[in-house]
Short mmCIF file of C-alpha atoms in Angstrom, two decimals:
data_model
loop_
_atom_site.label_atom_id
_atom_site.label_comp_id
_atom_site.label_asym_id
_atom_site.label_seq_id
_atom_site.Cartn_x
_atom_site.Cartn_y
_atom_site.Cartn_z
CA MET A 145 10.03 26.78 11.57
CA GLN A 146 10.57 26.12 7.89
CA HIS A 147 10.37 22.49 6.85
CA GLN A 148 12.30 20.98 3.98
CA LYS A 149 9.72 19.63 1.57
CA ILE A 150 8.87 17.37 -1.36
CA LEU A 151 6.58 18.50 -4.20
CA ILE A 152 4.19 15.89 -5.60
CA LEU A 153 2.66 16.73 -8.97
CA ASP A 154 -0.68 14.99 -9.49
CA PHE A 155 -1.52 13.73 -12.98
CA GLY A 156 -4.91 12.40 -11.88
CA SER A 157 -4.08 9.05 -10.28
CA GLN A 158 -6.57 7.58 -7.81
CA VAL A 159 -3.69 6.89 -5.41
CA THR A 160 -1.71 10.15 -5.49
CA GLN A 161 -2.73 10.86 -1.89
CA LEU A 162 -1.05 7.60 -0.89
CA ILE A 163 2.28 8.93 -2.18
CA ALA A 164 1.90 11.95 0.08
CA ARG A 165 0.92 9.80 3.04
CA ARG A 166 3.99 7.58 2.60
CA VAL A 167 6.25 10.65 2.42
CA ARG A 168 4.64 12.11 5.55
CA GLU A 169 5.07 8.75 7.31
CA ALA A 170 8.80 9.25 6.76
CA HIS A 171 8.34 12.50 8.77
CA VAL A 172 8.94 14.64 5.69
CA TYR A 173 6.59 17.50 4.77
CA CYS A 174 5.17 17.36 1.26
CA GLU A 175 2.45 19.03 -0.79
CA VAL A 176 0.30 17.73 -3.64
CA HIS A 177 -0.42 20.12 -6.51
CA PRO A 178 -2.03 19.63 -9.93
CA CYS A 179 0.36 18.75 -12.76
CA ASP A 180 -0.67 21.81 -14.77
CA VAL A 181 1.03 24.34 -12.49
CA SER A 182 3.36 26.61 -14.45
CA SER A 183 7.16 26.53 -14.47
CA GLU A 184 7.04 29.95 -12.85
CA TRP A 185 4.91 28.51 -10.03
CA VAL A 186 7.37 25.63 -9.52
CA ARG A 187 10.33 28.03 -9.35
CA GLU A 188 8.43 30.17 -6.83
CA PHE A 189 7.61 27.07 -4.76
CA ALA A 190 11.33 26.27 -4.69
CA ALA A 191 12.46 29.85 -4.07
CA ASP A 192 12.76 29.49 -0.28
CA GLY A 193 15.43 26.82 -0.75
CA GLN A 194 13.44 24.19 1.18
CA LEU A 195 12.33 22.07 -1.80
CA LYS A 196 14.48 18.93 -1.87
CA GLY A 197 12.85 16.74 -4.53
CA ILE A 198 9.87 16.21 -6.84
CA ILE A 199 7.63 13.18 -7.40
CA LEU A 200 5.51 12.76 -10.53
CA SER A 201 2.36 10.67 -9.91
CA GLY A 202 0.55 8.11 -12.02
CA SER A 203 -2.50 8.75 -14.22
CA HIS A 204 -5.31 6.93 -16.00
CA ALA A 205 -4.30 8.68 -19.26
CA SER A 206 -1.74 7.94 -22.00
CA VAL A 207 1.12 10.38 -22.55
CA TYR A 208 0.61 10.33 -26.32
CA GLU A 209 -3.11 11.20 -26.01
CA VAL A 210 -3.07 14.11 -23.54
CA ASP A 211 -0.99 17.25 -23.01
CA ASP A 212 -0.34 16.59 -19.32
CA LYS A 213 3.39 17.10 -18.90
CA ALA A 214 5.63 18.02 -16.01
CA PRO A 215 6.47 21.74 -16.09
CA ASP A 216 9.89 22.30 -17.72
CA ALA A 217 11.21 23.77 -14.48
CA VAL A 218 10.97 20.32 -12.85
CA PHE A 219 13.96 19.18 -14.93
CA LYS A 220 15.88 22.47 -14.64
CA LEU A 221 16.03 23.01 -10.88
CA GLY A 222 18.82 20.48 -10.35
CA LEU A 223 16.68 18.52 -7.86
CA PRO A 224 16.10 14.76 -7.71
CA VAL A 225 12.93 13.64 -9.52
CA LEU A 226 11.03 10.35 -9.11
CA GLY A 227 8.50 9.35 -11.78
CA ILE A 228 5.83 6.77 -10.90
CA CYS A 229 3.91 4.94 -13.68
CA TYR A 230 2.60 7.81 -15.87
CA GLY A 231 5.24 9.95 -14.15
CA MET A 232 7.91 7.63 -15.57
CA GLN A 233 6.35 7.77 -19.02
CA THR A 234 6.11 11.57 -19.16
CA MET A 235 9.70 11.81 -17.86
CA ALA A 236 10.82 9.49 -20.66
CA GLN A 237 8.92 11.34 -23.37
CA GLN A 238 9.89 14.83 -22.18
CA LEU A 239 13.59 13.93 -21.96
CA GLY A 240 13.86 12.26 -25.36
CA GLY A 241 12.69 8.67 -24.88
CA LYS A 242 9.72 6.83 -26.39
CA VAL A 243 6.43 5.56 -24.96
CA GLU A 244 4.11 3.16 -26.78
CA ALA A 245 0.98 1.15 -26.09
CA GLY A 246 1.96 -2.22 -24.69
CA LYS A 247 0.82 -5.50 -26.21
CA THR A 248 0.41 -6.91 -22.71
CA ARG A 249 -1.33 -4.84 -20.05
CA GLU A 250 -0.20 -5.35 -16.46
CA PHE A 251 -2.75 -4.84 -13.71
CA GLY A 252 -2.04 -6.33 -10.30
CA TYR A 253 0.75 -8.36 -8.76
CA ALA A 254 4.07 -8.59 -10.61
CA GLU A 255 7.63 -9.58 -9.82
CA VAL A 256 10.25 -7.10 -10.95
CA ARG A 257 13.95 -7.82 -11.39
CA ALA A 258 16.17 -5.04 -10.07
CA ARG A 259 19.10 -4.16 -12.33
CA GLY A 260 21.99 -1.75 -12.40
CA HIS A 261 22.49 -1.40 -8.63
CA THR A 262 21.20 2.17 -8.48
CA ALA A 263 21.06 4.17 -5.27
CA LEU A 264 17.26 3.85 -5.30
CA LEU A 265 17.11 0.05 -5.21
CA GLU A 266 20.46 -0.94 -3.73
CA ASP A 267 19.95 -3.65 -1.07
CA ILE A 268 16.16 -3.42 -1.45
CA ALA A 269 14.66 -6.78 -2.51
CA ASP A 270 11.94 -9.23 -1.47
CA PHE A 271 13.84 -12.32 -2.53
CA THR A 272 16.82 -13.43 -4.61
CA THR A 273 16.63 -15.89 -7.50
CA ALA A 274 18.90 -18.89 -7.90
CA GLU A 275 20.92 -16.81 -10.38
CA GLY A 276 21.41 -14.12 -7.72
CA HIS A 277 18.96 -11.54 -9.14
CA GLY A 278 17.23 -9.29 -6.61
CA MET A 279 13.43 -9.40 -7.07
CA LEU A 280 10.67 -7.06 -5.93
CA LYS A 281 7.01 -7.96 -5.35
CA VAL A 282 5.12 -5.00 -6.74
CA TRP A 283 1.76 -3.68 -7.93
CA MET A 284 1.48 -2.77 -11.61
CA SER A 285 -1.32 -0.80 -13.25
CA HIS A 286 -0.47 0.21 -16.82
CA GLY A 287 -1.17 -0.44 -20.47
CA ASP A 288 1.53 1.78 -21.99
CA LYS A 289 5.25 1.37 -21.48
CA VAL A 290 8.57 3.05 -22.12
CA THR A 291 10.14 1.42 -25.19
CA GLU A 292 13.23 3.61 -25.44
CA MET A 293 14.99 5.34 -22.55
CA PRO A 294 16.08 8.99 -22.88
CA PRO A 295 19.79 9.73 -23.44
CA GLY A 296 21.81 9.30 -20.24
CA PHE A 297 19.43 6.81 -18.61
CA LYS A 298 20.24 3.22 -17.70
CA LEU A 299 17.99 0.26 -17.01
CA MET A 300 17.00 -0.08 -13.34
CA ALA A 301 14.26 -2.76 -13.36
CA SER A 302 12.39 -5.07 -15.72
CA THR A 303 9.68 -7.72 -16.05
CA ASP A 304 9.06 -10.14 -18.90
CA ALA A 305 6.08 -8.08 -20.06
CA CYS A 306 7.76 -4.72 -19.41
CA PRO A 307 11.49 -4.76 -20.27
CA ILE A 308 11.90 -1.17 -19.01
CA ALA A 309 10.09 -1.26 -15.64
CA GLY A 310 12.52 1.20 -14.08
CA MET A 311 15.18 3.61 -15.32
CA ALA A 312 17.62 6.09 -13.84
CA ASP A 313 19.96 8.91 -14.76
CA GLU A 314 21.89 9.12 -11.52
CA SER A 315 24.12 11.96 -12.68
CA ARG A 316 21.00 14.19 -12.66
CA GLY A 317 19.16 12.44 -9.83
CA TYR A 318 16.32 11.19 -12.06
CA TYR A 319 14.65 7.90 -11.17
CA ALA A 320 11.49 6.31 -12.51
CA VAL A 321 9.52 3.11 -11.89
CA GLN A 322 6.59 1.66 -13.82
CA PHE A 323 5.07 0.09 -10.69
CA HIS A 324 3.37 1.81 -7.75
CA PRO A 325 5.54 1.97 -4.59
CA GLU A 326 2.85 3.96 -2.75
CA VAL A 327 0.35 1.08 -2.48
CA THR A 328 0.67 -1.55 0.23
CA HIS A 329 0.74 -4.34 -2.38
CA THR A 330 4.29 -3.24 -3.30
CA VAL A 331 6.04 -4.86 -0.36
CA GLN A 332 9.18 -2.68 -0.40
CA GLY A 333 7.30 0.43 -1.50
CA ARG A 334 7.79 2.32 1.73
CA ALA A 335 11.50 1.49 1.78
CA LEU A 336 11.84 2.69 -1.83
CA LEU A 337 10.06 6.01 -1.16
CA GLU A 338 12.05 6.56 2.03
CA ARG A 339 15.27 5.86 0.11
CA PHE A 340 14.31 8.54 -2.43
CA VAL A 341 13.07 11.14 0.05
CA LEU A 342 15.57 10.68 2.89
CA GLY A 343 18.56 9.20 1.06
CA ILE A 344 18.68 10.61 -2.46
CA CYS A 345 16.95 13.94 -1.70
CA GLY A 346 18.59 14.19 1.73
CA THR A 347 15.44 15.69 3.25
CA ARG A 348 15.45 16.31 7.00
CA PRO A 349 12.77 14.15 8.75
CA ASP A 350 11.35 16.89 10.99
CA TRP A 351 7.60 16.70 10.28
CA ILE A 352 6.47 15.38 13.69
CA MET A 353 3.05 16.05 15.20
CA ARG A 354 4.11 16.69 18.79
CA ASP A 355 6.48 19.37 17.47
CA HIS A 356 3.83 20.68 15.07
CA ILE A 357 1.66 21.89 17.98
CA GLU A 358 3.99 24.79 18.76
CA GLU A 359 4.08 25.87 15.10
CA ALA A 360 0.33 25.56 14.67
CA VAL A 361 -0.39 27.49 17.88
CA ALA A 362 1.89 30.33 16.77
CA LYS A 363 0.23 30.43 13.36
CA ILE A 364 -3.29 30.57 14.86
CA ARG A 365 -2.30 33.37 17.23
CA GLU A 366 -0.77 35.34 14.38
CA GLN A 367 -3.86 34.87 12.18
CA VAL A 368 -6.49 35.56 14.85
CA GLY A 369 -4.81 38.20 16.98
CA ASP A 370 -7.29 39.40 19.62
CA GLU A 371 -10.37 38.52 17.56
CA GLU A 372 -12.92 35.82 18.39
CA VAL A 373 -13.58 32.44 16.76
CA ILE A 374 -16.67 30.20 16.41
CA LEU A 375 -16.31 26.47 15.76
CA GLY A 376 -19.01 23.90 14.99
CA LEU A 377 -18.13 21.00 17.30
CA SER A 378 -19.63 17.73 16.08
CA GLY A 379 -17.77 15.37 18.38
CA GLY A 380 -15.99 13.85 15.37
CA VAL A 381 -12.21 13.55 15.19
CA ASP A 382 -11.51 16.53 12.93
CA SER A 383 -13.65 19.11 14.71
CA SER A 384 -12.53 17.84 18.14
CA VAL A 385 -8.82 18.11 17.31
CA ALA A 386 -9.34 21.52 15.68
CA ALA A 387 -11.17 22.72 18.81
CA ALA A 388 -8.44 21.43 21.14
CA LEU A 389 -5.69 23.02 19.04
CA ILE A 390 -7.42 26.40 18.70
CA HIS A 391 -8.26 26.43 22.41
CA ARG A 392 -4.60 25.73 23.19
CA ALA A 393 -3.72 28.79 21.09
CA ILE A 394 -6.34 31.38 22.08
CA GLY A 395 -8.30 30.03 25.05
CA ASP A 396 -11.54 31.93 25.71
CA GLN A 397 -11.40 33.68 22.34
CA LEU A 398 -12.87 30.41 21.01
CA THR A 399 -16.53 29.48 21.41
CA CYS A 400 -17.65 26.03 20.28
CA VAL A 401 -21.22 25.39 19.18
CA PHE A 402 -22.30 21.79 19.70
CA VAL A 403 -25.56 20.99 17.92
CA ASP A 404 -27.17 17.86 19.40
CA HIS A 405 -29.58 16.61 16.74
CA GLY A 406 -30.81 13.70 18.84
CA LEU A 407 -29.14 11.16 16.56
CA LEU A 408 -25.84 10.74 18.41
CA ARG A 409 -24.51 7.54 19.98
CA LEU A 410 -25.25 6.62 23.60
CA ASN A 411 -24.11 9.38 26.00
CA GLU A 412 -22.05 10.97 23.20
CA GLY A 413 -23.30 14.49 23.85
CA ASP A 414 -22.40 14.27 27.54
CA MET A 415 -18.96 12.87 26.67
CA VAL A 416 -18.25 15.80 24.33
CA MET A 417 -19.30 18.32 26.96
CA ASP A 418 -17.31 16.57 29.70
CA MET A 419 -14.17 16.57 27.55
CA PHE A 420 -14.29 20.10 26.19
CA GLU A 421 -16.11 22.03 28.91
CA GLY A 422 -15.09 19.87 31.86
CA LYS A 423 -11.48 18.92 31.12
CA LEU A 424 -10.26 21.51 28.60
CA HIS A 425 -12.35 24.33 30.12
CA ALA A 426 -13.39 25.52 26.68
CA LYS A 427 -16.51 27.61 26.10
CA VAL A 428 -19.12 25.29 24.58
CA ILE A 429 -22.72 26.17 23.75
CA ARG A 430 -24.79 22.97 23.63
CA VAL A 431 -27.93 23.30 21.54
CA ASP A 432 -30.49 20.54 22.12
CA ALA A 433 -32.27 20.49 18.78
CA SER A 434 -33.44 16.87 18.95
CA GLU A 435 -37.17 17.69 18.88
CA LEU A 436 -36.69 19.98 15.88
CA PHE A 437 -34.77 17.33 13.91
CA LEU A 438 -37.06 14.44 14.79
CA GLY A 439 -40.12 16.57 13.99
CA LYS A 440 -38.83 17.42 10.51
CA LEU A 441 -37.89 13.78 9.85
CA ALA A 442 -41.35 12.44 10.73
CA GLY A 443 -42.81 10.48 7.82
CA VAL A 444 -39.61 10.72 5.73
CA SER A 445 -38.07 7.39 4.71
CA GLU A 446 -35.99 8.12 1.56
CA PRO A 447 -32.26 8.13 2.53
CA GLU A 448 -31.15 11.13 0.47
CA GLN A 449 -34.10 13.19 1.66
CA LYS A 450 -33.22 12.36 5.26
CA ARG A 451 -29.62 13.41 4.67
CA LYS A 452 -30.69 16.74 3.13
CA ILE A 453 -33.10 17.50 5.98
CA ILE A 454 -30.49 16.73 8.66
CA GLY A 455 -27.71 18.64 6.84
CA GLY A 456 -29.93 21.65 6.13
CA LEU A 457 -31.26 21.85 9.69
CA PHE A 458 -27.77 21.55 11.13
CA VAL A 459 -26.65 24.54 9.08
CA ASP A 460 -29.75 26.54 10.09
CA VAL A 461 -29.30 25.87 13.81
CA PHE A 462 -25.57 26.57 13.67
CA LYS A 463 -26.12 29.80 11.69
CA ALA A 464 -28.64 31.04 14.26
CA GLU A 465 -26.17 30.47 17.11
CA ALA A 466 -23.26 31.91 15.11
CA ALA A 467 -25.29 35.04 14.29
CA LYS A 468 -25.78 35.65 18.03
CA LEU A 469 -22.06 35.24 18.66
CA LYS A 470 -21.17 37.44 15.71
CA ALA A 471 -23.42 40.21 17.01
CA GLY A 472 -21.72 40.15 20.38
CA THR A 473 -23.12 41.41 23.68
CA ALA A 474 -22.53 44.33 25.97
CA GLY A 475 -18.84 44.40 26.79
CA HIS A 476 -18.18 41.51 24.42
CA LYS A 477 -17.18 42.02 20.80
CA GLY A 478 -18.55 39.66 18.18
CA ALA A 479 -16.79 36.75 16.55
CA THR A 480 -15.05 37.38 13.21
CA PHE A 481 -13.65 33.90 12.41
CA LEU A 482 -15.35 30.60 11.62
CA ALA A 483 -13.12 27.59 12.34
CA GLN A 484 -13.53 24.35 10.41
CA GLY A 485 -11.93 20.93 10.67
CA THR A 486 -10.94 20.87 6.99
CA ILE A 487 -8.14 18.35 6.43
CA TYR A 488 -5.65 17.92 3.58
CA PRO A 489 -7.59 15.39 1.47
CA ASP A 490 -10.47 17.91 1.38
CA VAL A 491 -8.07 20.58 0.15
CA ILE A 492 -6.55 18.33 -2.54
CA GLU A 493 -9.94 17.22 -3.83
CA SER A 494 -11.39 20.73 -3.89
CA GLY A 495 -8.33 22.17 -5.57
CA GLY A 496 -8.80 20.74 -9.02
CA ALA A 497 -6.59 17.70 -8.68
CA LYS A 498 -9.27 15.72 -10.48
CA SER A 499 -10.42 18.38 -12.96
CA LYS A 500 -6.81 19.57 -13.30
CA LYS A 501 -8.03 23.08 -13.99
CA ALA A 502 -6.80 24.78 -10.84
CA VAL A 503 -3.29 26.21 -10.98
CA THR A 504 -2.89 26.40 -7.23
CA ILE A 505 -4.94 24.78 -4.52
CA LYS A 506 -7.01 27.57 -3.04
CA SER A 507 -10.63 26.47 -2.97
CA HIS A 508 -11.97 25.28 0.35
CA HIS A 509 -14.03 22.38 1.59
CA ASN A 510 -16.70 24.49 3.29
CA VAL A 511 -19.80 22.92 4.78
CA GLY A 512 -22.77 24.66 3.23
CA GLY A 513 -20.70 27.71 2.23
CA LEU A 514 -21.00 28.93 5.82
CA PRO A 515 -18.13 31.47 5.87
CA GLU A 516 -19.65 33.39 2.95
CA GLN A 517 -23.20 33.20 4.37
CA LEU A 518 -22.10 34.40 7.80
CA GLY A 519 -19.63 37.00 6.56
CA LEU A 520 -16.84 35.44 8.65
CA LYS A 521 -13.17 34.85 7.93
CA LEU A 522 -12.07 31.23 7.73
CA LEU A 523 -9.69 29.47 10.13
CA GLU A 524 -8.59 25.96 9.11
CA PRO A 525 -5.74 24.82 11.38
CA LEU A 526 -5.75 21.20 10.12
CA ARG A 527 -5.79 21.91 6.39
CA ASP A 528 -2.21 20.64 5.92
CA LEU A 529 -2.80 17.30 7.69
CA PHE A 530 -3.96 13.84 6.69
CA LYS A 531 -6.42 11.99 8.96
CA ASP A 532 -3.72 9.83 10.58
CA GLU A 533 -1.72 13.00 11.35
CA VAL A 534 -4.84 14.63 12.83
CA ARG A 535 -5.21 11.64 15.15
CA GLU A 536 -1.53 11.85 16.20
CA LEU A 537 -1.96 15.56 16.86
CA GLY A 538 -5.08 14.92 18.95
CA VAL A 539 -3.24 12.50 21.23
CA ALA A 540 -0.32 14.94 21.52
CA LEU A 541 -2.85 17.63 22.56
CA GLY A 542 -4.10 15.40 25.37
CA LEU A 543 -7.35 14.15 23.88
CA PRO A 544 -8.16 10.56 24.95
CA ALA A 545 -7.13 7.90 22.42
CA GLU A 546 -10.62 6.36 22.50
CA MET A 547 -12.01 9.67 21.21
CA VAL A 548 -9.30 10.31 18.64
CA TYR A 549 -9.21 6.76 17.24
CA ARG A 550 -12.95 6.23 17.14
CA HIS A 551 -14.44 4.69 14.05
CA PRO A 552 -15.96 7.08 11.47
CA PHE A 553 -19.50 8.27 12.26
CA PRO A 554 -21.68 9.82 9.55
CA GLY A 555 -22.77 13.46 9.81
CA PRO A 556 -26.48 12.51 9.83
CA GLY A 557 -25.66 10.16 12.70
CA LEU A 558 -28.16 7.43 13.50
CA GLY A 559 -30.51 9.02 10.95
CA VAL A 560 -28.91 6.86 8.24
CA ARG A 561 -28.52 3.82 10.48
CA ILE A 562 -32.25 3.65 11.08
CA LEU A 563 -33.69 2.29 7.85
CA GLY A 564 -36.78 4.14 6.69
CA GLU A 565 -38.54 6.64 8.93
CA VAL A 566 -36.61 7.97 11.93
CA LYS A 567 -38.46 7.82 15.24
CA LYS A 568 -37.28 8.56 18.77
CA GLU A 569 -38.22 5.04 19.86
CA TYR A 570 -36.02 3.56 17.12
CA ALA A 571 -33.10 5.86 17.95
CA ASP A 572 -33.26 4.95 21.65
CA LEU A 573 -33.27 1.20 20.89
CA LEU A 574 -30.43 1.54 18.37
CA ARG A 575 -28.28 3.61 20.71
CA ARG A 576 -28.36 0.93 23.39
CA ALA A 577 -27.80 -1.97 20.98
CA ASP A 578 -24.90 -0.19 19.28
CA ALA A 579 -23.26 0.63 22.62
CA ILE A 580 -23.29 -3.08 23.54
CA PHE A 581 -21.71 -4.05 20.20
CA ILE A 582 -18.92 -1.46 20.53
CA GLU A 583 -18.31 -2.36 24.18
CA GLU A 584 -17.83 -6.04 23.34
CA LEU A 585 -15.59 -5.23 20.36
CA ARG A 586 -13.38 -3.32 22.80
CA ASN A 587 -13.49 -6.22 25.30
CA PHE A 588 -12.64 -9.09 22.92
CA LYS A 589 -8.98 -9.52 21.98
CA ASP A 590 -7.60 -11.43 19.04
CA GLU A 591 -5.14 -14.00 20.38
CA ALA A 592 -2.83 -13.81 17.35
CA THR A 593 -2.26 -10.04 17.47
CA GLY A 594 -3.20 -9.12 21.02
CA LYS A 595 -5.34 -6.29 19.63
CA THR A 596 -9.00 -5.74 20.42
CA TRP A 597 -11.53 -6.40 17.67
CA TYR A 598 -12.46 -2.71 17.80
CA ASP A 599 -8.90 -1.89 16.73
CA LEU A 600 -8.88 -4.67 14.14
CA THR A 601 -12.01 -3.34 12.42
CA SER A 602 -12.04 -0.07 10.47
CA GLN A 603 -15.71 0.66 11.10
CA ALA A 604 -18.32 -1.17 13.14
CA PHE A 605 -21.89 -0.24 14.02
CA THR A 606 -25.46 -1.46 14.41
CA VAL A 607 -28.31 -0.85 11.96
CA PHE A 608 -31.97 -0.68 13.00
CA LEU A 609 -34.36 -2.54 10.70
CA PRO A 610 -37.98 -1.32 10.78
CA VAL A 611 -39.35 -4.86 10.70
CA LYS A 612 -40.57 -7.15 13.45
CA SER A 613 -39.98 -10.85 13.93
CA VAL A 614 -41.47 -13.49 16.18
CA GLY A 615 -39.40 -14.65 19.12
CA VAL A 616 -39.69 -16.59 22.38
CA MET A 617 -38.61 -15.22 25.76
CA GLY A 618 -39.30 -17.43 28.74
CA ASP A 619 -42.66 -19.04 28.06
CA GLY A 620 -43.98 -16.06 26.11
CA ARG A 621 -44.11 -15.08 22.47
CA THR A 622 -42.44 -11.81 21.45
CA TYR A 623 -42.94 -9.74 18.34
CA ASP A 624 -40.09 -7.23 18.34
CA TYR A 625 -37.59 -5.37 16.17
CA VAL A 626 -34.48 -6.62 14.35
CA VAL A 627 -30.98 -5.11 14.24
CA ALA A 628 -28.03 -5.92 11.98
CA LEU A 629 -24.42 -5.75 13.08
CA ARG A 630 -21.93 -4.37 10.55
CA ALA A 631 -18.12 -4.56 10.82
CA VAL A 632 -15.64 -4.04 8.00
CA GLN A 633 -11.90 -4.01 7.42
CA THR A 634 -10.38 -1.65 4.87
CA SER A 635 -7.24 0.39 4.22
CA ASP A 636 -8.87 3.20 2.23
CA PHE A 637 -12.70 2.86 2.54
CA MET A 638 -12.89 2.67 -1.27
CA THR A 639 -13.25 -1.11 -0.96
CA ALA A 640 -13.93 -3.09 2.18
CA ASP A 641 -14.30 -6.70 3.35
CA TRP A 642 -16.69 -7.75 6.09
CA ALA A 643 -14.79 -8.59 9.25
CA GLU A 644 -14.65 -12.26 10.20
CA LEU A 645 -15.50 -11.67 13.85
CA PRO A 646 -15.17 -14.65 16.21
CA TYR A 647 -18.38 -16.59 16.76
CA ALA A 648 -17.91 -16.21 20.52
CA LEU A 649 -17.95 -12.42 20.13
CA LEU A 650 -21.05 -12.44 17.92
CA LYS A 651 -22.78 -14.82 20.32
CA LYS A 652 -22.04 -12.56 23.31
CA VAL A 653 -23.22 -9.43 21.49
CA SER A 654 -26.43 -11.08 20.29
CA SER A 655 -27.22 -12.46 23.72
CA ARG A 656 -26.63 -9.15 25.47
CA ILE A 657 -28.67 -7.08 23.00
CA ILE A 658 -31.67 -9.41 23.13
CA ASN A 659 -31.56 -9.70 26.93
CA GLU A 660 -30.76 -6.07 27.76
CA VAL A 661 -32.57 -4.06 25.08
CA ARG A 662 -36.28 -4.63 25.54
CA GLY A 663 -37.89 -4.28 22.11
CA ILE A 664 -35.25 -6.16 20.06
CA ASN A 665 -35.50 -9.94 19.74
CA ARG A 666 -33.33 -10.76 16.73
CA VAL A 667 -29.72 -9.89 15.78
CA THR A 668 -28.23 -10.50 12.33
CA TYR A 669 -24.69 -10.02 10.94
CA ASP A 670 -24.06 -8.33 7.59
CA VAL A 671 -21.57 -10.35 5.50
CA SER A 672 -21.56 -8.09 2.41
CA SER A 673 -18.33 -6.62 1.04
CA LYS A 674 -17.86 -3.28 -0.73
CA PRO A 675 -18.46 -3.46 -3.64
CA PRO A 676 -21.19 -4.47 -4.37
CA ALA A 677 -22.61 -3.24 -1.05
CA THR A 678 -21.67 0.06 0.61
CA ILE A 679 -20.34 0.23 4.17
CA GLU A 680 -23.32 2.20 5.50
CA TRP A 681 -26.75 0.81 4.66
CA GLU A 682 -28.19 4.19 3.62
#
């Protein structure tokens, strides 16, 4: 099935991916490409007749200092165009207007007056002034501003500091706003983007994950044929959904390799095997490499060194298993494809959206360059999807919600949640303490929302501190280890606030850990935000 689509040209904004996510949330397919694609490329992208509109992103740069412009074809295809921040400024300059450095820079909350009753903003407002003016609560982030609109444009929005905060040439379908509708701080941002994509562009909202399964399965079958596929199954969301999707498509032609490095959460390895081997009946090779990993980590306490050892060993163990599968056995031909859980943000970031040197997005987010090292072809069935879409797809494929919506877990596992040297004793204590914390987060509900505290936090875990403290249990003195609880709330993981968990929840968790995990006698709670702290401790 061919989907109607929106093209997003990235001028280097930190939030371009949010534009794409908002468009996808409207069930419209879109792609992000660097702004320096050629006009010929744009025309080719539109050649199938499915392109319905173009969005120009923001940027940290000034239009009069850099050569980053929208390709000429953008304004010659006869399609609606929406410029956001820098996108508005380059639209203005390219079509005959003027952009200058502003005397007043606007960063943060602003209130914008809507003017001109354009199709983009009609009936969209946060409040109305006494004079009857529709007002929008928005997020601004700019120093430059449009000082003269191009011929044919009319004023669409303004603030005191930015008289031209929005402009439109409705005869050509061109709209531009100085604020950022893609961020959650712009209250009506989603409504505005949906108005552009669904209303003005008239795009069909047919990008739906449950329907995507059939398309994805057909594509995998076409790509793989009767050949065989290896997939490194980590138990994380991306690799799990990729495995379930590929197995749906080709069944026993897929073999998953699950490397257990001994640093997983409590019973996690058994859960992965039960799900994929037990319920989905997929072929899974479980490699217990815990002794190898723990042996190599002995005496190592520097975080980056630990990460490198764990990452390097994982690749070595996986390569050894993959080499066996590639070689094949009697009556069994070898594997020719390596499957990876690459998702769309990986593709965008590896495609030169930041360097702006790539013309098309073709480079891959490969772990350790494995396809090249193994001489295998690459299969990436999730490379068009954002994380929230991957989760939706996982549920549609029948994976349990508690697996698909689990909090992020680092590749090195508990290796970076045990401060300093990693020992089996520490890992065993941490596993049990962490399981209690997660269990109680799932048990405790917030009265105001009805949601569990696990769902209300973006990431929560326990950290093992390699220090001992004095305690009292019964009539005896204890001298045992300390753990720290960590729970944060964030929308993008770039910044995060510590979660204000109820005291009753913290009290229950602390009591259970100290009473049930022999060897831990003190529980602390980390109340650091990011920045200045990071979410993980190492």
